[in-house]
Short mmCIF file of C-alpha atoms and ligand atoms in Angstrom, two decimals:
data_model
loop_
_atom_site.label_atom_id
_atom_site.label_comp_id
_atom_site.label_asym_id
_atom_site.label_seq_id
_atom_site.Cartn_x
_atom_site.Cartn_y
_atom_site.Cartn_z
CA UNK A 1 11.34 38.49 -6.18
CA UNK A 2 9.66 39.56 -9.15
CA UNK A 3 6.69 41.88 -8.68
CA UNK A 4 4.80 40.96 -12.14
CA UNK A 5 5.03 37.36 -11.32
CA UNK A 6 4.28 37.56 -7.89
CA UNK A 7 0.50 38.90 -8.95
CA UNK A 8 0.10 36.12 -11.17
CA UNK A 9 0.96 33.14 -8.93
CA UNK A 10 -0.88 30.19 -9.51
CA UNK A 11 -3.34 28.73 -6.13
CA UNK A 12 -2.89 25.39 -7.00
CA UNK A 13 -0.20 23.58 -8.59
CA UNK A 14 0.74 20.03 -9.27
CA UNK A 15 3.94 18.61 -10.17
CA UNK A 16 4.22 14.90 -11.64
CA UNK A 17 7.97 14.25 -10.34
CA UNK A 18 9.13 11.90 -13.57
CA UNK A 19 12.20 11.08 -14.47
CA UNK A 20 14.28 9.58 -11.07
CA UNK A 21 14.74 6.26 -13.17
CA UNK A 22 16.60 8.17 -16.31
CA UNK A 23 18.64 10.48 -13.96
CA UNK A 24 19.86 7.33 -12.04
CA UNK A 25 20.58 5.52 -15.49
CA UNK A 26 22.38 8.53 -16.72
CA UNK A 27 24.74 8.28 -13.86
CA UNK A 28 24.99 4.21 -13.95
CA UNK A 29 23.05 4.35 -10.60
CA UNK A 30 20.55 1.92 -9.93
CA UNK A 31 16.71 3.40 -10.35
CA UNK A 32 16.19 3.72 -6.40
CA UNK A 33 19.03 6.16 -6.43
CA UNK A 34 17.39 8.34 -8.40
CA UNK A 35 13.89 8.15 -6.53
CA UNK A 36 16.58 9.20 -2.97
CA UNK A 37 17.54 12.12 -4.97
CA UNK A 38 14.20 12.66 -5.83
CA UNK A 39 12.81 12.72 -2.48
CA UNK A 40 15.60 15.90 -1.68
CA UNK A 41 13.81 17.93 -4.33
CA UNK A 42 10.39 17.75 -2.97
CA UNK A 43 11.56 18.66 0.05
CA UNK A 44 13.29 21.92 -1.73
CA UNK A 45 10.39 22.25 -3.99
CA UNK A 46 7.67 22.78 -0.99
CA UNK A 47 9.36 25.25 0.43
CA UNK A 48 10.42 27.86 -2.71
CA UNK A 49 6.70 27.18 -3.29
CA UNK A 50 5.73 28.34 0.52
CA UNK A 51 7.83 31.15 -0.40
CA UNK A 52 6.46 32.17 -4.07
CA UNK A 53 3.12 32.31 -2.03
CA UNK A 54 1.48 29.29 -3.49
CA UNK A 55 -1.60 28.11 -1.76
CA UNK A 56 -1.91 24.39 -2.56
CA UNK A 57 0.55 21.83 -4.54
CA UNK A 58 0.25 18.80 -5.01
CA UNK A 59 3.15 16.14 -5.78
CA UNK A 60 2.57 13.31 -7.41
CA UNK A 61 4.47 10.26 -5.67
CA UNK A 62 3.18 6.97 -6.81
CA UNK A 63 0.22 6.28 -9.29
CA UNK A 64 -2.43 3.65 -9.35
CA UNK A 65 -0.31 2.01 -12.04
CA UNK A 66 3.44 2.43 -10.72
CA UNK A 67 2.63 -1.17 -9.21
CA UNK A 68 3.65 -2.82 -12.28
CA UNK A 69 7.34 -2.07 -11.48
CA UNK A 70 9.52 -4.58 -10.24
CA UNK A 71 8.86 -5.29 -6.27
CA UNK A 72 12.22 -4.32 -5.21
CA UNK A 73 11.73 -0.90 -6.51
CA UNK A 74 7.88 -0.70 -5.22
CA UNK A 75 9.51 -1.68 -2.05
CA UNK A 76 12.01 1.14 -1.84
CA UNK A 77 9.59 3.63 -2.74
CA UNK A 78 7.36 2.64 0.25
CA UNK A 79 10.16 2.82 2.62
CA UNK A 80 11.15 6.40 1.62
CA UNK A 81 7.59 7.22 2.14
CA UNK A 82 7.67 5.96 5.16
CA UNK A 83 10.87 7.71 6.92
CA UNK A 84 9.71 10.42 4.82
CA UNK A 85 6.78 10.67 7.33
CA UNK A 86 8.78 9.99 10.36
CA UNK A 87 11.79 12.72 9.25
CA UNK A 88 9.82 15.31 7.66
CA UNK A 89 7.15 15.90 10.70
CA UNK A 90 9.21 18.61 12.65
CA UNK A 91 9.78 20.82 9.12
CA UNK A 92 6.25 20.49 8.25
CA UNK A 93 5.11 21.65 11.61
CA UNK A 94 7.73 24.84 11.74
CA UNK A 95 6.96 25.33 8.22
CA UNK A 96 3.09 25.43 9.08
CA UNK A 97 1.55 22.83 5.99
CA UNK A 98 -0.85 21.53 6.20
CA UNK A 99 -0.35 18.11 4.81
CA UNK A 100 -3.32 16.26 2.54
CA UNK A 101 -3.08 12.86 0.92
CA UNK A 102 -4.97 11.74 -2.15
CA UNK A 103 -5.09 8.09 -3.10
CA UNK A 104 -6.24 4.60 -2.02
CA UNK A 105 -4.09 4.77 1.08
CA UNK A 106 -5.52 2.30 2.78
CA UNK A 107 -4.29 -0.35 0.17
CA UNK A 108 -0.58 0.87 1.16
CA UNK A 109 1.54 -1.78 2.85
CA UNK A 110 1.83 -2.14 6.84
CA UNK A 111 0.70 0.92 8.82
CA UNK A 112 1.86 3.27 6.09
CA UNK A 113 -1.76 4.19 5.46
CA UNK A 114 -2.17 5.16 9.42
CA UNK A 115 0.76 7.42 9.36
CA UNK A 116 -0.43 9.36 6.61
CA UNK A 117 -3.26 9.63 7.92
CA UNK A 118 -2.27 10.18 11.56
CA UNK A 119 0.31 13.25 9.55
CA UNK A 120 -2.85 14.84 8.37
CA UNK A 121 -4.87 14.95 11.50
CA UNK A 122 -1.63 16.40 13.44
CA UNK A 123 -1.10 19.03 10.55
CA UNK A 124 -4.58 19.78 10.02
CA UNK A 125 -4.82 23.16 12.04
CA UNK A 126 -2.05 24.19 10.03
CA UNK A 127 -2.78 27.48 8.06
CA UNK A 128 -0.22 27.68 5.37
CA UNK A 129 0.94 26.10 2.42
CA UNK A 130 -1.13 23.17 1.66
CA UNK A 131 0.54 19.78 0.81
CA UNK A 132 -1.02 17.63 -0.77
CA UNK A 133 0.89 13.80 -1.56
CA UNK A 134 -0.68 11.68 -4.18
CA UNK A 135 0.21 8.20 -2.79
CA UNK A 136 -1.34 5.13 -4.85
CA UNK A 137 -3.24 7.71 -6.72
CA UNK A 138 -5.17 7.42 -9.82
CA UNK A 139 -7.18 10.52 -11.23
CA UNK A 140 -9.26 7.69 -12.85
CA UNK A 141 -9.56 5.51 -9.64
CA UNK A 142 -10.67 9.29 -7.54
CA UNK A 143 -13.66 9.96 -9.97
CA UNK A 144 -14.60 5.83 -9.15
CA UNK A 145 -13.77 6.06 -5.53
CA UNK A 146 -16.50 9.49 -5.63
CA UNK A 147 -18.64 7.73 -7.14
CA UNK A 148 -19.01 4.63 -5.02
CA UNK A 149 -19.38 7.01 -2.14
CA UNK A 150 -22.47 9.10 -3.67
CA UNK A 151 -23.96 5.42 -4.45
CA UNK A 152 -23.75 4.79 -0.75
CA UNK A 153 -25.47 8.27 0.36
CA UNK A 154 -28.26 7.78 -2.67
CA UNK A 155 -28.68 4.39 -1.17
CA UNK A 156 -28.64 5.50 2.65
CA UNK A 157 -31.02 8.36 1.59
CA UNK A 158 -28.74 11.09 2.17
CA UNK A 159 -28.65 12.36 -1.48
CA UNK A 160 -31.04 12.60 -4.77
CA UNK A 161 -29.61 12.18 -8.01
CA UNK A 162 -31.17 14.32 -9.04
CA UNK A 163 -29.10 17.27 -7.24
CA UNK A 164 -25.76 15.97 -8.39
CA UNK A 165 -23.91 18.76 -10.26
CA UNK A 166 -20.21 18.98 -10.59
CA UNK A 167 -20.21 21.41 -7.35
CA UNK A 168 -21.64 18.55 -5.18
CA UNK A 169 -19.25 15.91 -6.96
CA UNK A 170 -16.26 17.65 -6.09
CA UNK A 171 -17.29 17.28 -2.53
CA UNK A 172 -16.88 13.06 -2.31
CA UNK A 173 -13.55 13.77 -4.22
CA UNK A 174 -10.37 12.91 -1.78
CA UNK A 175 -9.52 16.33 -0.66
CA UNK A 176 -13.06 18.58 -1.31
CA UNK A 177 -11.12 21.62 -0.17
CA UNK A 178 -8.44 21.60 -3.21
CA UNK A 179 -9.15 24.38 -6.15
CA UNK A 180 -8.91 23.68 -9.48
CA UNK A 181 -5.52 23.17 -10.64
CA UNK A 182 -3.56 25.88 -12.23
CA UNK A 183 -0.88 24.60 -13.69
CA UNK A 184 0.60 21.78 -13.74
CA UNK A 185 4.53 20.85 -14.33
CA UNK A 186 5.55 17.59 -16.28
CA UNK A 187 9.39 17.11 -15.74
CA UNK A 188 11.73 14.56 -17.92
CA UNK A 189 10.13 15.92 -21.70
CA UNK A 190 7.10 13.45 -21.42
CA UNK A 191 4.02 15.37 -23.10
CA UNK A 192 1.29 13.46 -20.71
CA UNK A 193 -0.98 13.86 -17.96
CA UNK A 194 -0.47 10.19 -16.67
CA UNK A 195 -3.35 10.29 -14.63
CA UNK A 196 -3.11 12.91 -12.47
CA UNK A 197 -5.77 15.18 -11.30
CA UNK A 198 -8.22 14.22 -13.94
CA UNK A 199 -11.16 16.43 -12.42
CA UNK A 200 -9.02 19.37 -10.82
CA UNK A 201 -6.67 19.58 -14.07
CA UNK A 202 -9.72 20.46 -16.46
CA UNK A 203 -8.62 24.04 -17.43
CA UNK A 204 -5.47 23.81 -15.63
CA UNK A 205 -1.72 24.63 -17.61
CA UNK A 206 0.52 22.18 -18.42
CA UNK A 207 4.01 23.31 -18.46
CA UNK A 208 6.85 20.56 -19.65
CA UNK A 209 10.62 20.46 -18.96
CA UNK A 210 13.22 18.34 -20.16
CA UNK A 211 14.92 18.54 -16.45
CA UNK A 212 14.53 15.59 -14.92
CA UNK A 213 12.89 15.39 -11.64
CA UNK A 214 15.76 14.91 -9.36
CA UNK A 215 17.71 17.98 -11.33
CA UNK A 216 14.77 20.30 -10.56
CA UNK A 217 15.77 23.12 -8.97
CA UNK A 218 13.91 26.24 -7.25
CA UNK A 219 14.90 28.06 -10.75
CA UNK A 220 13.11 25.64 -12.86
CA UNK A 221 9.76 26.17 -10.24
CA UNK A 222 10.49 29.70 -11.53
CA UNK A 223 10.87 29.53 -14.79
CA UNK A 224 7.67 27.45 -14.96
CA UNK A 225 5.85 29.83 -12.94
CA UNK A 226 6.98 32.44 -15.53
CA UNK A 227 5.71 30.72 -18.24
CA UNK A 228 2.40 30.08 -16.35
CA UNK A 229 2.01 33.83 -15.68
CA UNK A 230 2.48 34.47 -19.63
CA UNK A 231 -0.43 32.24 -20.65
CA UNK A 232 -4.03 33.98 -21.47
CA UNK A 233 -6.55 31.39 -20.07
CA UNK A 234 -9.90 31.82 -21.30
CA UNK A 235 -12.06 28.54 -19.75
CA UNK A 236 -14.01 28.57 -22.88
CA UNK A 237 -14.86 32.20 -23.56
CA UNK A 238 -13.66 34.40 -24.85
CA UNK A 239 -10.80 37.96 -23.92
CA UNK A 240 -11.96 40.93 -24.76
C1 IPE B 325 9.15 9.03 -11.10
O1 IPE B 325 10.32 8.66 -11.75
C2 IPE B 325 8.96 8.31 -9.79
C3 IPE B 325 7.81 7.40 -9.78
C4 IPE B 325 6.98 7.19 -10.78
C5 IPE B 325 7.57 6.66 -8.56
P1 IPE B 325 10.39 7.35 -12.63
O2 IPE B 325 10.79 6.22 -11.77
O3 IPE B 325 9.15 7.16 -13.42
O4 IPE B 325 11.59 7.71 -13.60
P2 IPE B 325 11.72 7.38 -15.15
O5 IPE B 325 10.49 7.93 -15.82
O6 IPE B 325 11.80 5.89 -15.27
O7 IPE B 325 12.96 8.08 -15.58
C1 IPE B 326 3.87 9.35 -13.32
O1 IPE B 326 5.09 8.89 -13.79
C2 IPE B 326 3.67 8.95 -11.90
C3 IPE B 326 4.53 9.60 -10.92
C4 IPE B 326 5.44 10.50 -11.17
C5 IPE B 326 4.33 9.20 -9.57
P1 IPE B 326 5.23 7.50 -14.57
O2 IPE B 326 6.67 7.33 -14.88
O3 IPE B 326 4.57 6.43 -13.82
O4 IPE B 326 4.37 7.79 -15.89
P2 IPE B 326 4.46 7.14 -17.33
O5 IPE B 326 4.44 5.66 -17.15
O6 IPE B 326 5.72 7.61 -17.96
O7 IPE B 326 3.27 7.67 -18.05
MG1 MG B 327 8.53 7.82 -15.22
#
């Protein structure tokens, strides 16, 4: 391993894991073959980040808007959530994550929302890398779903308005204990946040590549990590 990067690994990184749709075309697969394929590199991806020494990362797995598609697909992607729960329990445990979930889970289909939920309670005392699954997850839809909840302490009496600052706010966000992202990696060439981590991502880098998701290898975490480790991030002042 590389001692220079080593020193500069990010804490917290997110990956938006685009692209299963074009790698499935490319091969004259149907769409859902591409999101199986997909599901191999996360698992791949969360451990070469255990072992680079990153803290936190979060994947994102299905947006707010990813509804739209067509309800076969929607379907399919539920399903491979789901046996991803069941399958993946024993490597998470031997592996140590901790496993987090940010979205509207409880809008998920069936008891899918339970057994994410029932994955993070068993994981919790877990003390290593971090996982953190955006399921029916909208950075937009996190800042609303805060929000409603400070309305209900102002309104119980539990909190002024008065002492909001963007300290306290971060506490009614999904997962309180998640830094600020560091970087974040955009697979398949799109140039876009899509939603993702709209509060954490404020400062954080945004690395691209034209892989697409389910070609992402450990080497591509690398190179990214590379890149990150080059960048001079300033958060609005200024390097002597
Ligand atoms: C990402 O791949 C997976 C999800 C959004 C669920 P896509 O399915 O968006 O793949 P492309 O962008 O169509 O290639
Ligand atoms: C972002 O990818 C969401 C996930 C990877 C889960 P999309 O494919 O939904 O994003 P757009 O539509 O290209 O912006
Ligand atoms: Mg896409």
């Amino acid at each position: 391993m590389n001692n220079q990067l080593e020193k500069k690994i990010p804490k917290h990184v997110g990956i938006i894991m685009d692209g299963n749709g074009r790698w499935a075309k490319q091969r004259g697969l149907p769409r859902i073959a591409g999101h199986k394929e997909g599901m191999q590199r996360a698992r791949e991806i969360v451990e070469a980040a255990g072992k680079w020494g990153i803290k936190y990362l979060s994947l994102f797995a299905f947006s707010t808007e990813n509804w739209k598609r067509p309800a076969d697909e929607v379907k399919f992607l539920m399903n491979l959530l789901e046996s991803a729960i069941e399958n993946e329990f024993g490597t998470l445990m031997e592996n140590n994550v901790k496993f987090l979930t940010s979205g509207r889970i409880q809008e998920l289909p069936g008891n899918l929302g339970e057994k994410l939920q029932k994955l993070v309670a068993a994981t919790t005392h877990n003390t290593g890398l971090v996982l953190n699954l955006a399921v029916n997850y909208g950075g937009r839809a996190e800042i609303v779903d805060a929000t409603k909840k400070i309305c209900q302490d102002v309104r119980a009496g539990l909190l002024d308005c008065s002492q909001l600052d963007e300290e306290l706010f971060n506490n009614y966000l999904y997962n309180p204990e998640l830094p600020p992202a560091d970087l974040i990696i955009r697979p398949s060439g799109e140039m876009r946040i899509s939603n993702f981590l709209l509060w954490q991502a404020a400062y954080a880098e945004l690395v691209t590549v034209d892989t697409l998701w389910p070609s992402f290898t450990p080497a591509d975490l690398e190179k990214a990590l590379q890149e990150y480790a080059g960048r001079e991030r300033r958060f609005g002042g200024i390097v002597s």
